[in-house]
GROMACS .gro file of C-alpha atoms in nm:
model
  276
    1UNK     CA    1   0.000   0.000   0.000
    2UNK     CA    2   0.101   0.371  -0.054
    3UNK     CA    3   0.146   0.438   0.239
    4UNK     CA    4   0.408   0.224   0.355
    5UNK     CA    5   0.669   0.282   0.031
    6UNK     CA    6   0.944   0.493   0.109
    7UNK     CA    7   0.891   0.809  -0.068
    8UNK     CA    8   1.149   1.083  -0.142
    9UNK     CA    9   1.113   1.448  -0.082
   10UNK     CA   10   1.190   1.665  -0.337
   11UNK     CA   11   1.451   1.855  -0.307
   12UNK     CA   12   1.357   2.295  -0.203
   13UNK     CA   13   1.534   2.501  -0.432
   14UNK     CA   14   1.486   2.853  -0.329
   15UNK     CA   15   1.428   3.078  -0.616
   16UNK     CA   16   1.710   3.232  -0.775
   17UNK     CA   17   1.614   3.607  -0.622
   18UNK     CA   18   1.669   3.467  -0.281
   19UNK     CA   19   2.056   3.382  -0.385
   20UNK     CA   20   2.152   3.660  -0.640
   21UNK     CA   21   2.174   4.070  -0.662
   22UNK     CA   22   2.178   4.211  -0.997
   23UNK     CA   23   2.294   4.554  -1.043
   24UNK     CA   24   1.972   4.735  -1.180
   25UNK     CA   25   2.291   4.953  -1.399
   26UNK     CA   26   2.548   4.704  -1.535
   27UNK     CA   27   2.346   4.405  -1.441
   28UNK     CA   28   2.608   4.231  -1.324
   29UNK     CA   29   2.516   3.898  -1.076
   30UNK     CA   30   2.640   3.900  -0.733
   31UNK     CA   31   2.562   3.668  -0.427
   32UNK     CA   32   2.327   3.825  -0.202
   33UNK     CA   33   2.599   3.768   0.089
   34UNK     CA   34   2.883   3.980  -0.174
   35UNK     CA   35   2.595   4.240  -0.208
   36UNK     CA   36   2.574   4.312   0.147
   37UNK     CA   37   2.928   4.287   0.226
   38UNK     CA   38   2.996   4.543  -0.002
   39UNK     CA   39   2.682   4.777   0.118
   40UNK     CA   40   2.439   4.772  -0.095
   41UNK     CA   41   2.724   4.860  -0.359
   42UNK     CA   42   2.797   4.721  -0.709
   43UNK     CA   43   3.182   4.614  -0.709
   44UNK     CA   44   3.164   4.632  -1.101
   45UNK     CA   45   3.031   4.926  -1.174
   46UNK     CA   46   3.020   5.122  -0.827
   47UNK     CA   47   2.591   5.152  -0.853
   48UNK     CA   48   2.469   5.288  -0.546
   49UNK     CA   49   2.155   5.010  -0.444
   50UNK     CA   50   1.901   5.086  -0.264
   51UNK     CA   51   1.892   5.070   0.103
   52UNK     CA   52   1.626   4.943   0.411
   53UNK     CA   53   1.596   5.217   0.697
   54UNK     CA   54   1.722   4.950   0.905
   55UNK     CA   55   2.026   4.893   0.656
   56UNK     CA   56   2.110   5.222   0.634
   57UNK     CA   57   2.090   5.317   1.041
   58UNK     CA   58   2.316   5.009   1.100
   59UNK     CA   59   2.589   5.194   0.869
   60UNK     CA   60   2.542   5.549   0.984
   61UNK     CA   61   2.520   5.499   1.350
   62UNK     CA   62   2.752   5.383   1.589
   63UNK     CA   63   2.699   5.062   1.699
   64UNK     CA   64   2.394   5.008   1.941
   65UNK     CA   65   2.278   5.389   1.961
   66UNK     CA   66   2.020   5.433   1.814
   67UNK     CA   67   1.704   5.424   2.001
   68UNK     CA   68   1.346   5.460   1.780
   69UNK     CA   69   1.111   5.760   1.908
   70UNK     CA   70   0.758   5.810   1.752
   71UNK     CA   71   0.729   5.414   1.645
   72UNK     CA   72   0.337   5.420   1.744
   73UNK     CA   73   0.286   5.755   1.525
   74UNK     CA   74   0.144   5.555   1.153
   75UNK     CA   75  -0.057   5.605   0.893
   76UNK     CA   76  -0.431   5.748   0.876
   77UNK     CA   77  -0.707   5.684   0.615
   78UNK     CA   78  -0.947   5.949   0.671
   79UNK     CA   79  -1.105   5.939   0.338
   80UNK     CA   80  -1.156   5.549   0.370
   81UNK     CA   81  -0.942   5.530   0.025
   82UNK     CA   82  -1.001   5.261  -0.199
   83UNK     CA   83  -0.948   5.216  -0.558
   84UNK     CA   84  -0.956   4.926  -0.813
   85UNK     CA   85  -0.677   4.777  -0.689
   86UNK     CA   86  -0.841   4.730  -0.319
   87UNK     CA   87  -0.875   4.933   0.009
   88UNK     CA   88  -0.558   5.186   0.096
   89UNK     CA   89  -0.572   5.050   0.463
   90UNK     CA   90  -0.491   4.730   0.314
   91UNK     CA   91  -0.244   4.819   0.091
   92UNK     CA   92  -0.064   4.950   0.423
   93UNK     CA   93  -0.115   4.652   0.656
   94UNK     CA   94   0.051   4.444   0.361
   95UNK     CA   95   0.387   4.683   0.384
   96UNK     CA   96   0.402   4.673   0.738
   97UNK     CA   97   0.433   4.327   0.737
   98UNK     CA   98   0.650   4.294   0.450
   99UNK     CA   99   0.902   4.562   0.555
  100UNK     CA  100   0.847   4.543   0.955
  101UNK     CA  101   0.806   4.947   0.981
  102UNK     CA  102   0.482   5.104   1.025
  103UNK     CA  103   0.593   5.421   0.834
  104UNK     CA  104   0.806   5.564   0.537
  105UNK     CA  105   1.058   5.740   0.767
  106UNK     CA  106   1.195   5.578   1.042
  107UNK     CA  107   1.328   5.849   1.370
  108UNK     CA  108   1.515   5.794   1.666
  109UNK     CA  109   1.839   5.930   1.852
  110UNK     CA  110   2.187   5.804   1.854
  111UNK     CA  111   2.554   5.928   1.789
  112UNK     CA  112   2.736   5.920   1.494
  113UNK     CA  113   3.121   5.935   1.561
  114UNK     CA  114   3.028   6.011   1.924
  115UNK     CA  115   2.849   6.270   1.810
  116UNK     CA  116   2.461   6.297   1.950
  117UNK     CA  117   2.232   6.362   1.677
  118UNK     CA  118   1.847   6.283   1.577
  119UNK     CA  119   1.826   6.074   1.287
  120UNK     CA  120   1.600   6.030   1.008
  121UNK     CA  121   1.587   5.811   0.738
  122UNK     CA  122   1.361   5.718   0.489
  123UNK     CA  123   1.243   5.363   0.309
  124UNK     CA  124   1.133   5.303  -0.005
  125UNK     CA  125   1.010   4.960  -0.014
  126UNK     CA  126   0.731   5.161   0.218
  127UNK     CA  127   0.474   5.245  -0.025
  128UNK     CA  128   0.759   5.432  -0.243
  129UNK     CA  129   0.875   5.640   0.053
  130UNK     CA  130   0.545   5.796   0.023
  131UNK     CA  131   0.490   6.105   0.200
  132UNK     CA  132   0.173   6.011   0.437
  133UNK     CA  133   0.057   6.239   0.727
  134UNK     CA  134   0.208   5.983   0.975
  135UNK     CA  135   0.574   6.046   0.766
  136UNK     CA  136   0.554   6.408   0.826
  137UNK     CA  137   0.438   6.330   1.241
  138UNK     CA  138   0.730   6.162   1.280
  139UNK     CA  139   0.952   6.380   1.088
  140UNK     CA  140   0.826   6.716   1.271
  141UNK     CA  141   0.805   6.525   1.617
  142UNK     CA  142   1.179   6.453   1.539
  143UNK     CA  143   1.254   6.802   1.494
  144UNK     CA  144   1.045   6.884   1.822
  145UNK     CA  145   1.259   6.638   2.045
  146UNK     CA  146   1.579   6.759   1.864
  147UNK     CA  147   1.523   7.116   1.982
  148UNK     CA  148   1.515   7.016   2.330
  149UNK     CA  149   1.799   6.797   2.350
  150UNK     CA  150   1.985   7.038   2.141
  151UNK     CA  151   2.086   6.729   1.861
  152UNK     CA  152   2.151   6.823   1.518
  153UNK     CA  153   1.911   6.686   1.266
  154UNK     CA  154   2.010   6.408   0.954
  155UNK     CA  155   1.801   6.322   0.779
  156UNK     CA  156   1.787   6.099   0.424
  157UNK     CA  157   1.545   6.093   0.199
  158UNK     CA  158   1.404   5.865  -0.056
  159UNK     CA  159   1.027   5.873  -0.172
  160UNK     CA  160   0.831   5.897  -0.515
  161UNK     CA  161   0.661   6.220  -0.339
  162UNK     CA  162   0.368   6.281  -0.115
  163UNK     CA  163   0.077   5.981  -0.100
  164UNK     CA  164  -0.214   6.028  -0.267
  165UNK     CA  165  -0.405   5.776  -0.078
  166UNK     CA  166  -0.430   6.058   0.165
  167UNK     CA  167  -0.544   6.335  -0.055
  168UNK     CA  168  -0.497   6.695   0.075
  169UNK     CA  169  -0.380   6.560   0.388
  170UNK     CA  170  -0.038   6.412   0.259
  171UNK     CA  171   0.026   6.748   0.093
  172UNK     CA  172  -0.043   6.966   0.353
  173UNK     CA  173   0.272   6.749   0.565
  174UNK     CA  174   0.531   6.949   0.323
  175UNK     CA  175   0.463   7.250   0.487
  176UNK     CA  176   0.410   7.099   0.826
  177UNK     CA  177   0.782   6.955   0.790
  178UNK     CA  178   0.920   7.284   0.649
  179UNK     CA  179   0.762   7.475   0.915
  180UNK     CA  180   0.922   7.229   1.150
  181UNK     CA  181   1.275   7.226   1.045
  182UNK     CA  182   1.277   7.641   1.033
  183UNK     CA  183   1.197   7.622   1.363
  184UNK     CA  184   1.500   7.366   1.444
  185UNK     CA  185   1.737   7.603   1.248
  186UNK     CA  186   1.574   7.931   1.395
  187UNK     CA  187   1.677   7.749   1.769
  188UNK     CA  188   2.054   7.712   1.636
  189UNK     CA  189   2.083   7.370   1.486
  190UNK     CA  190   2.180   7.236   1.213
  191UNK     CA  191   2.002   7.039   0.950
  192UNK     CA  192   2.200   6.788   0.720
  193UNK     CA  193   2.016   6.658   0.478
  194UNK     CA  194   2.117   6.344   0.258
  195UNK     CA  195   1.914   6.280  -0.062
  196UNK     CA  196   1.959   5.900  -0.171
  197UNK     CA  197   1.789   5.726  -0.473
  198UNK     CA  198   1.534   5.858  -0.562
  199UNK     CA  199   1.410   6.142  -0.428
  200UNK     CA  200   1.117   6.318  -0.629
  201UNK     CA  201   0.762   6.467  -0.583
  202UNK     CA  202   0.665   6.673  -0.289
  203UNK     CA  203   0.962   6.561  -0.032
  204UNK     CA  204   1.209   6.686  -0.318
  205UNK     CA  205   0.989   7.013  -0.317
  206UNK     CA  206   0.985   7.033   0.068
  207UNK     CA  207   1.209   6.924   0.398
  208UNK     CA  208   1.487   6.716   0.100
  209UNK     CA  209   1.613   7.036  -0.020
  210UNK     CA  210   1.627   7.276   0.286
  211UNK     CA  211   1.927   7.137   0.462
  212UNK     CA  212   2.220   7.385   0.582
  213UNK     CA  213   2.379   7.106   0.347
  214UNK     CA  214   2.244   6.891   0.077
  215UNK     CA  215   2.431   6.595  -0.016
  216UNK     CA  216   2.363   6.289  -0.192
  217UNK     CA  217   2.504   5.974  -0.351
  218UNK     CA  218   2.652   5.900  -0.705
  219UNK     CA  219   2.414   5.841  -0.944
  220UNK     CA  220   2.120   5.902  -0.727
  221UNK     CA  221   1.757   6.024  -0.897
  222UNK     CA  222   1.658   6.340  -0.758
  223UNK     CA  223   1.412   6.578  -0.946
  224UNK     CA  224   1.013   6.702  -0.920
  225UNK     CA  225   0.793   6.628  -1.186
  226UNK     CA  226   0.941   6.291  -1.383
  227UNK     CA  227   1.137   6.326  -1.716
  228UNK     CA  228   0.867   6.222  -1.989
  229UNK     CA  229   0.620   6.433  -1.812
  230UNK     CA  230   0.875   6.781  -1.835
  231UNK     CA  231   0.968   6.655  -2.197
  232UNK     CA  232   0.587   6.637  -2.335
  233UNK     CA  233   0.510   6.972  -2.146
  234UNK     CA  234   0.782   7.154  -2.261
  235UNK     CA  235   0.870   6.985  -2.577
  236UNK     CA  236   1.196   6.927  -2.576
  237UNK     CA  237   1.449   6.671  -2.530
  238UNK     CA  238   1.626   6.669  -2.168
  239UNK     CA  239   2.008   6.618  -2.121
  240UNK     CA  240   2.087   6.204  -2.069
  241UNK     CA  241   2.230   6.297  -1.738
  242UNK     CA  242   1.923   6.550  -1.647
  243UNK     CA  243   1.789   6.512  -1.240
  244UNK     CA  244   2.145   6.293  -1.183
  245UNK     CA  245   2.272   6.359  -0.891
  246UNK     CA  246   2.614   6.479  -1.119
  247UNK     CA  247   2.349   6.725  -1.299
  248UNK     CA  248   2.232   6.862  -0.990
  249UNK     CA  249   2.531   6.929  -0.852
  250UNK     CA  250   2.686   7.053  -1.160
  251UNK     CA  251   2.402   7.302  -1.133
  252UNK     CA  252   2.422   7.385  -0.775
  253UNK     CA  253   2.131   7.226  -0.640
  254UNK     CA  254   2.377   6.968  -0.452
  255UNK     CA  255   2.620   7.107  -0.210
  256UNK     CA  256   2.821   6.750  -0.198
  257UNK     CA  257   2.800   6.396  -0.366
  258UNK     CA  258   2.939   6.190  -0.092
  259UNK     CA  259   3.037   5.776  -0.171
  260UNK     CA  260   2.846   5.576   0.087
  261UNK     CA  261   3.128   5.430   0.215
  262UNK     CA  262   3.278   5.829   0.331
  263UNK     CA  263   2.940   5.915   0.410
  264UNK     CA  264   2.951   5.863   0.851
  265UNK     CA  265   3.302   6.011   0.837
  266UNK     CA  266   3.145   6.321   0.620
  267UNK     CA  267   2.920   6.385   0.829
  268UNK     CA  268   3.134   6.357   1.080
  269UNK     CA  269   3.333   6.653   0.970
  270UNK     CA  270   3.074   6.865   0.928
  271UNK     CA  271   2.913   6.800   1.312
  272UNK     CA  272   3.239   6.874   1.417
  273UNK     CA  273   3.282   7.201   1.187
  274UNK     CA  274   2.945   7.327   1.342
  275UNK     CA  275   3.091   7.248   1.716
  276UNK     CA  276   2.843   6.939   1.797
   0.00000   0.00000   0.00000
């Protein structure tokens, strides 16, 4: 009887994502473990990947500093958004377990060099680094606690632009977050602000671009409105390197393209230029 024939199990292969990083530029293969090693880096080509909030706080801050404020501040869905594609509130649940944060910006204290700051960074595998009103919560609540421990503020940024799920609402945060970083500066403190890949829409228009210093990575997308959509409206053909982070700063909309592996040293240098 069946049931009493051995029986192999077939072997479990996981799928070859699980195992390999391609470069999204040269598309070069690399062993997830390489990838890693090398931060998030392409060793062929030097392509800048995409980083987790969690990824990037682990390189920035010194070991075991940083400690999370604001983690209960999330999302809202106020106009009970749904479209074809199912309910917003769902779409959000889904992220939150997928990523394991319960917003697009992820705050908290710690020191970088031994030097006390409030930290900020953004992820885009959150619903495109959206800009939601529980984003710009944490982000202003940030600035509120840095003004009273007297911390400097960095922040990096990385979002498709504000999140229309949340209508008016998720606009009206790019003033709330530029109103809250003029007051951090009008107490005295400074404001880096790092702009990784990509960083467009309404966060590109708001908090990204008001640092004391702007700085970004090679290569790294940062622009408004999206390329086809400028070309059709103002008929003509951009420059191949147009919204690059080379462009920008080229241009003078970028203070400083910093490699990821100088960036905790840069900023470094410039907390200890400022005296904190």
């Amino acid at each position: 009887m069946s049931w009493f024939e051995a029986t192999k199990d077939k072997p479990k292969i996981p799928p070859a994502k699980a195992l390999w990083a391609i470069c999204p530029k040269c598309k070069s293969h690399f062993s997830k473990e390489a990838w890693k090693a090398h931060g998030g880096i392409c060793p062929k080509c030097n392509y800048h990947g995409r980083l987790s909030a969690r990824e990037r706080i682990a390189q920035i801050a010194d070991a075991g500093s940083f400690e999370e404020i604001c983690r209960e501040v999330g999302y809202s869905d106020h106009l009970h958004f749904h479209d074809a594609t199912g309910a917003y509130a769902d779409k959000v649940k889904a992220t939150i377990e997928k990523t394991g944060e319960g917003e697009s910006v992820t705050v908290g204290t710690c020191t970088i060099e031994k030097h006390p700051v409030m930290l900020g960074v953004m992820d885009f595998a959150f619903m495109g680094g959206s800009l939601g009103t529980g984003t710009g919560e944490r982000i202003a609540r940030a600035c509120e606690q840095a003004i009273k421990e007297r911390r400097p503020l960095v922040l990096f940024s990385a979002s498709g632009g504000a999140r229309m799920h949340e209508g008016i609402l998720s606009l009206l945060q790019m003033a709330k977050t530029s109103a809250a970083i003029a007051r951090l500066k009008a107490a005295g403190l400074p404001y880096i602000s790092v702009l990784t890949d990509p960083t467009t829409g309404g966060v590109s228009a708001s908090y990204a671009m008001l640092g004391d210093i702007n700085i970004t990575e090679p290569r790294a997308l940062i622009g408004f409105a999206g390329r086809r959509v400028i070309e059709n409206t103002i008929h003509q053909k951009l420059p191949a390197d147009f919204q690059s982070a080379e462009y920008l700063e080229k241009h003078g909309f970028i203070d400083k393209i910093v490699e990821r592996k100088d960036m905790k040293r840069f900023i470094a240098k410039m907390l200890e230029y400022w005296g904190f």
